Short mmCIF file of C-alpha atoms in Angstrom, two decimals:
data_model
loop_
_atom_site.label_atom_id
_atom_site.label_comp_id
_atom_site.label_asym_id
_atom_site.label_seq_id
_atom_site.Cartn_x
_atom_site.Cartn_y
_atom_site.Cartn_z
CA UNK I 542 -3.80 -4.61 -21.95
CA UNK I 543 -2.71 -3.71 -18.17
CA UNK I 544 -4.44 -5.10 -16.04
CA UNK I 545 -7.84 -2.78 -14.60
CA UNK I 546 -10.40 -3.15 -12.30
CA UNK I 547 -13.79 -4.32 -14.68
CA UNK I 548 -16.33 -4.99 -11.70
CA UNK I 549 -16.39 -3.42 -8.10
CA UNK I 550 -19.79 -4.75 -5.50
CA UNK I 551 -19.22 -3.20 -2.59
CA UNK I 552 -22.42 -3.40 0.17
CA UNK I 553 -22.53 -1.98 3.36
CA UNK I 554 -19.67 0.51 3.57
CA UNK I 555 -20.05 4.11 5.20
CA UNK I 556 -22.92 5.09 3.53
CA UNK I 557 -23.30 2.30 1.23
CA UNK I 558 -25.67 0.06 1.51
CA UNK I 559 -25.19 -0.96 -2.36
CA UNK I 560 -23.52 -0.66 -5.00
CA UNK I 561 -22.65 -2.37 -8.22
CA UNK I 562 -19.93 -0.45 -11.42
CA UNK I 563 -18.02 -1.97 -14.44
CA UNK I 564 -15.59 0.09 -15.31
CA UNK I 565 -13.52 -0.16 -19.13
CA UNK I 566 -9.68 -0.08 -19.99
CA UNK I 567 -8.72 3.00 -19.53
CA UNK I 568 -9.61 6.69 -17.67
CA UNK I 569 -13.15 6.26 -14.86
CA UNK I 570 -14.65 9.66 -13.80
CA UNK I 571 -16.41 9.48 -10.76
CA UNK I 572 -18.81 12.01 -10.34
CA UNK I 573 -21.26 13.29 -7.73
CA UNK I 574 -22.82 15.31 -5.01
CA UNK I 575 -21.24 16.06 -1.47
CA UNK I 576 -21.65 12.73 0.67
CA UNK I 577 -23.03 10.41 -2.64
CA UNK I 578 -20.35 7.76 -1.75
CA UNK I 579 -17.75 8.56 -4.53
CA UNK I 580 -14.57 8.11 -1.74
CA UNK I 581 -16.34 5.87 -1.30
CA UNK I 582 -16.01 4.24 -3.41
CA UNK I 583 -12.25 4.98 -4.58
CA UNK I 584 -11.56 2.93 -0.48
CA UNK I 585 -13.29 0.64 -1.51
CA UNK I 586 -10.58 -0.45 -4.46
CA UNK I 587 -8.23 -0.31 -1.72
CA UNK I 588 -9.71 -1.92 0.50
CA UNK I 589 -9.42 -4.67 -2.55
CA UNK I 590 -5.90 -4.28 -3.48
CA UNK I 591 -3.98 -4.23 0.57
CA UNK I 592 -6.88 -4.94 2.93
CA UNK I 593 -7.81 -1.92 4.52
CA UNK I 594 -8.57 1.49 3.84
CA UNK I 595 -6.63 4.70 2.71
CA UNK I 596 -8.41 6.83 5.09
CA UNK I 597 -7.32 7.21 9.31
CA UNK I 598 -9.05 4.90 11.44
CA UNK I 599 -9.65 1.22 11.42
CA UNK I 600 -11.90 -0.68 9.12
CA UNK I 601 -14.24 -1.20 11.82
CA UNK I 602 -15.25 2.80 11.51
CA UNK I 603 -15.28 1.40 7.26
CA UNK I 604 -19.29 -0.47 8.21
CA UNK I 605 -22.99 1.38 7.90
CA UNK I 606 -24.13 2.56 10.69
CA UNK I 607 -26.34 -0.57 11.81
CA UNK I 608 -25.23 -3.57 9.68
CA UNK I 609 -22.89 -5.83 10.85
CA UNK I 610 -20.66 -6.75 8.33
CA UNK I 611 -19.40 -4.89 5.46
CA UNK I 612 -18.10 -6.42 1.34
CA UNK I 613 -16.37 -5.50 -1.70
CA UNK I 614 -15.75 -7.78 -4.63
CA UNK I 615 -13.93 -7.11 -7.66
CA UNK I 616 -13.27 -9.06 -11.16
CA UNK I 617 -9.89 -7.60 -12.07
CA UNK I 618 -8.32 -8.77 -16.20
CA UNK I 619 -5.33 -8.94 -16.24
CA UNK I 620 -3.79 -11.38 -19.65
CA UNK I 621 -7.43 -13.29 -17.42
CA UNK I 622 -10.05 -12.32 -15.41
CA UNK I 623 -9.10 -12.80 -11.24
CA UNK I 624 -11.47 -12.29 -8.42
CA UNK I 625 -11.16 -10.35 -5.13
CA UNK I 626 -13.26 -10.66 -2.38
CA UNK I 627 -12.99 -8.54 0.50
CA UNK I 628 -15.56 -9.76 4.23
CA UNK I 629 -16.23 -8.02 7.21
CA UNK I 630 -18.04 -8.82 10.46
CA UNK I 631 -17.49 -7.95 13.98
CA UNK I 632 -15.42 -10.71 14.68
CA UNK I 633 -13.54 -11.77 12.01
CA UNK I 634 -12.65 -10.87 8.11
CA UNK I 635 -12.21 -13.28 5.11
CA UNK I 636 -9.83 -12.50 1.98
CA UNK I 637 -10.47 -14.54 -1.21
CA UNK I 638 -8.66 -15.21 -4.64
CA UNK I 639 -10.18 -17.04 -7.21
CA UNK I 640 -12.17 -19.14 -4.74
CA UNK I 641 -8.91 -19.62 -2.40
CA UNK I 642 -9.25 -18.53 0.79
CA UNK I 643 -6.01 -16.72 2.45
CA UNK I 644 -4.54 -15.76 5.41
CA UNK I 645 -1.86 -13.72 4.98
CA UNK I 646 -1.63 -10.21 3.40
CA UNK I 647 1.64 -11.05 1.65
CA UNK I 648 -0.34 -13.20 -0.39
CA UNK I 649 -3.00 -10.01 -0.92
CA UNK I 650 -0.12 -8.05 -2.07
CA UNK I 651 0.63 -7.05 -4.82
CA UNK I 652 -1.89 -9.23 -6.35
CA UNK I 653 -4.03 -5.83 -7.62
CA UNK I 654 -1.56 -3.66 -7.28
CA UNK I 655 -2.82 0.41 -6.36
CA UNK I 656 -1.89 4.03 -5.86
CA UNK I 657 -4.69 6.92 -3.77
CA UNK I 658 -3.56 10.11 -3.71
CA UNK I 659 -5.17 12.32 -1.54
CA UNK I 660 -5.70 15.25 0.64
CA UNK I 661 -4.29 13.01 3.43
CA UNK I 662 -1.31 12.53 1.74
CA UNK I 663 0.02 16.28 1.37
CA UNK I 664 2.08 14.45 3.93
CA UNK I 665 4.49 13.09 2.15
CA UNK I 666 5.66 16.63 0.84
CA UNK I 667 4.92 18.76 3.59
CA UNK I 668 5.37 16.07 6.24
CA UNK I 669 8.44 14.62 8.11
CA UNK I 670 10.50 12.03 6.96
CA UNK I 671 8.01 9.01 8.40
CA UNK I 672 6.20 10.21 6.52
CA UNK I 673 7.42 10.14 3.15
CA UNK I 674 9.26 6.47 4.06
CA UNK I 675 5.80 5.05 5.06
CA UNK I 676 4.35 5.70 1.25
CA UNK I 677 7.93 4.54 -0.05
CA UNK I 678 7.58 1.93 1.43
CA UNK I 679 4.26 1.38 0.55
CA UNK I 680 5.07 1.59 -3.14
CA UNK I 681 7.73 -0.88 -3.06
CA UNK I 682 5.71 -3.49 -0.68
CA UNK I 683 2.73 -3.62 -3.75
CA UNK I 684 5.19 -4.07 -6.71
CA UNK I 685 7.88 -6.30 -4.94
CA UNK I 686 7.38 -9.62 -2.91
CA UNK I 687 10.93 -9.61 -2.19
CA UNK I 688 11.07 -5.88 -0.65
CA UNK I 689 7.44 -6.73 1.61
CA UNK I 690 9.29 -9.76 2.81
CA UNK I 691 12.50 -8.37 3.85
CA UNK I 692 11.02 -5.12 5.27
CA UNK I 693 8.53 -7.47 6.87
CA UNK I 694 11.29 -9.34 8.60
CA UNK I 695 13.17 -6.29 8.76
CA UNK I 696 10.42 -4.16 11.64
CA UNK I 697 9.68 -8.06 13.16
CA UNK I 698 13.50 -7.97 13.85
CA UNK I 699 13.59 -3.91 14.90
CA UNK I 700 10.38 -4.69 17.67
CA UNK I 701 12.49 -7.77 19.35
CA UNK I 702 16.10 -5.75 19.97
CA UNK I 703 14.04 -2.68 20.78
CA UNK I 704 12.45 -4.80 23.73
CA UNK I 705 15.27 -6.03 24.42
CA UNK I 706 17.24 -2.73 24.93
CA UNK I 707 14.04 -1.31 27.05
CA UNK I 708 14.88 -4.34 29.70
CA UNK I 709 18.93 -3.32 29.53
CA UNK I 710 19.96 -7.40 27.99
CA UNK I 711 23.40 -8.45 27.20
CA UNK I 712 25.46 -6.50 25.17
CA UNK I 713 26.03 -10.00 23.09
CA UNK I 714 22.01 -11.30 22.76
CA UNK I 715 21.35 -7.32 21.44
CA UNK I 716 23.68 -8.65 18.78
CA UNK I 717 21.81 -11.60 17.57
CA UNK I 718 19.64 -9.09 16.67
CA UNK I 719 21.93 -6.49 15.10
CA UNK I 720 23.89 -9.23 12.62
CA UNK I 721 20.36 -10.62 11.24
CA UNK I 722 19.50 -6.84 10.44
CA UNK I 723 22.64 -4.91 9.00
CA UNK I 724 21.66 -7.27 6.30
CA UNK I 725 18.13 -6.55 5.62
CA UNK I 726 19.00 -3.01 6.36
CA UNK I 727 21.51 -2.89 3.51
CA UNK I 728 18.99 -4.93 0.84
CA UNK I 729 16.13 -2.79 1.69
CA UNK I 730 18.29 0.19 0.54
CA UNK I 731 19.83 -0.88 -2.16
CA UNK I 732 16.16 -1.21 -3.66
CA UNK I 733 15.07 2.84 -2.35
CA UNK I 734 17.83 3.66 -4.12
CA UNK I 735 17.57 1.63 -7.19
CA UNK I 736 13.66 2.63 -7.08
CA UNK I 737 14.90 6.42 -6.92
CA UNK I 738 17.62 6.14 -9.42
CA UNK I 739 13.94 4.96 -11.97
CA UNK I 740 11.69 7.52 -10.24
CA UNK I 741 14.02 9.87 -11.08
CA UNK I 742 14.08 9.89 -14.32
CA UNK I 743 10.54 9.12 -15.30
CA UNK I 744 9.62 12.52 -13.49
CA UNK I 745 12.15 14.69 -15.53
CA UNK I 746 10.36 13.13 -18.78
CA UNK I 747 7.02 13.62 -17.12
CA UNK I 748 8.12 17.16 -16.12
CA UNK I 749 9.39 18.20 -19.42
CA UNK I 750 6.78 17.46 -21.26
CA UNK I 751 4.36 20.14 -19.38
CA UNK I 752 7.02 22.50 -18.17
CA UNK I 753 10.02 23.47 -20.25
CA UNK I 754 10.58 26.84 -18.79
CA UNK I 755 10.98 25.88 -14.80
CA UNK I 756 13.35 23.55 -13.77
CA UNK I 757 13.24 21.12 -10.73
CA UNK I 758 15.19 18.17 -8.91
CA UNK I 759 13.77 15.68 -6.94
CA UNK I 760 16.96 14.23 -4.33
CA UNK I 761 16.98 10.95 -1.83
CA UNK I 762 19.09 11.49 1.08
CA UNK I 763 19.34 8.07 2.76
CA UNK I 764 21.86 8.98 5.12
CA UNK I 765 19.36 8.02 7.89
CA UNK I 766 18.22 5.92 10.22
CA UNK I 767 15.74 3.05 8.85
CA UNK I 768 13.76 2.57 12.35
#
């Protein structure tokens, strides 16, 4: 049985004061009137996955008006039952995995993978390269701890190097950071190339099933800078 969300309990998020629901391991359909909170349920599920909404804005905006805290609790099944709890008040947040309090976001990412496609994601197709790269980074970070670790380190080093450039630091100082950045950039590039090889193969199979008359293709053009 593949991993699936068995149960969710939501308190004080947007228009929802309290909501709980059991899910099946197949396809689940959430329906209701406009403004009833359908998207908020998906938002809560995504928050259990990576601790933030797929909507733009801060987590504080998720809090229901005139409340001081929010809570999301989920039961996930993956060969055995797992529990995730995300709680936030006006000053702090807590994430608990199977009764253990975690402090690093990297410990949460990958525990309960989820991918959301929403109207805001139109930028993946029509937007610039940065939007597409953010989306690919998100997928790979959720599915690979190695990728997440390397990407986190890479972004941190890029920021440090850029500060050095703004300060007109010496070439030798900048070189120290560049020498650490280079192997990480190569590793990220190799993992992206491998991902797209697999993704393009799956895409072709799915495309043949839905449209045998039209031809299409996806290319990953990686002659770009990583920052």
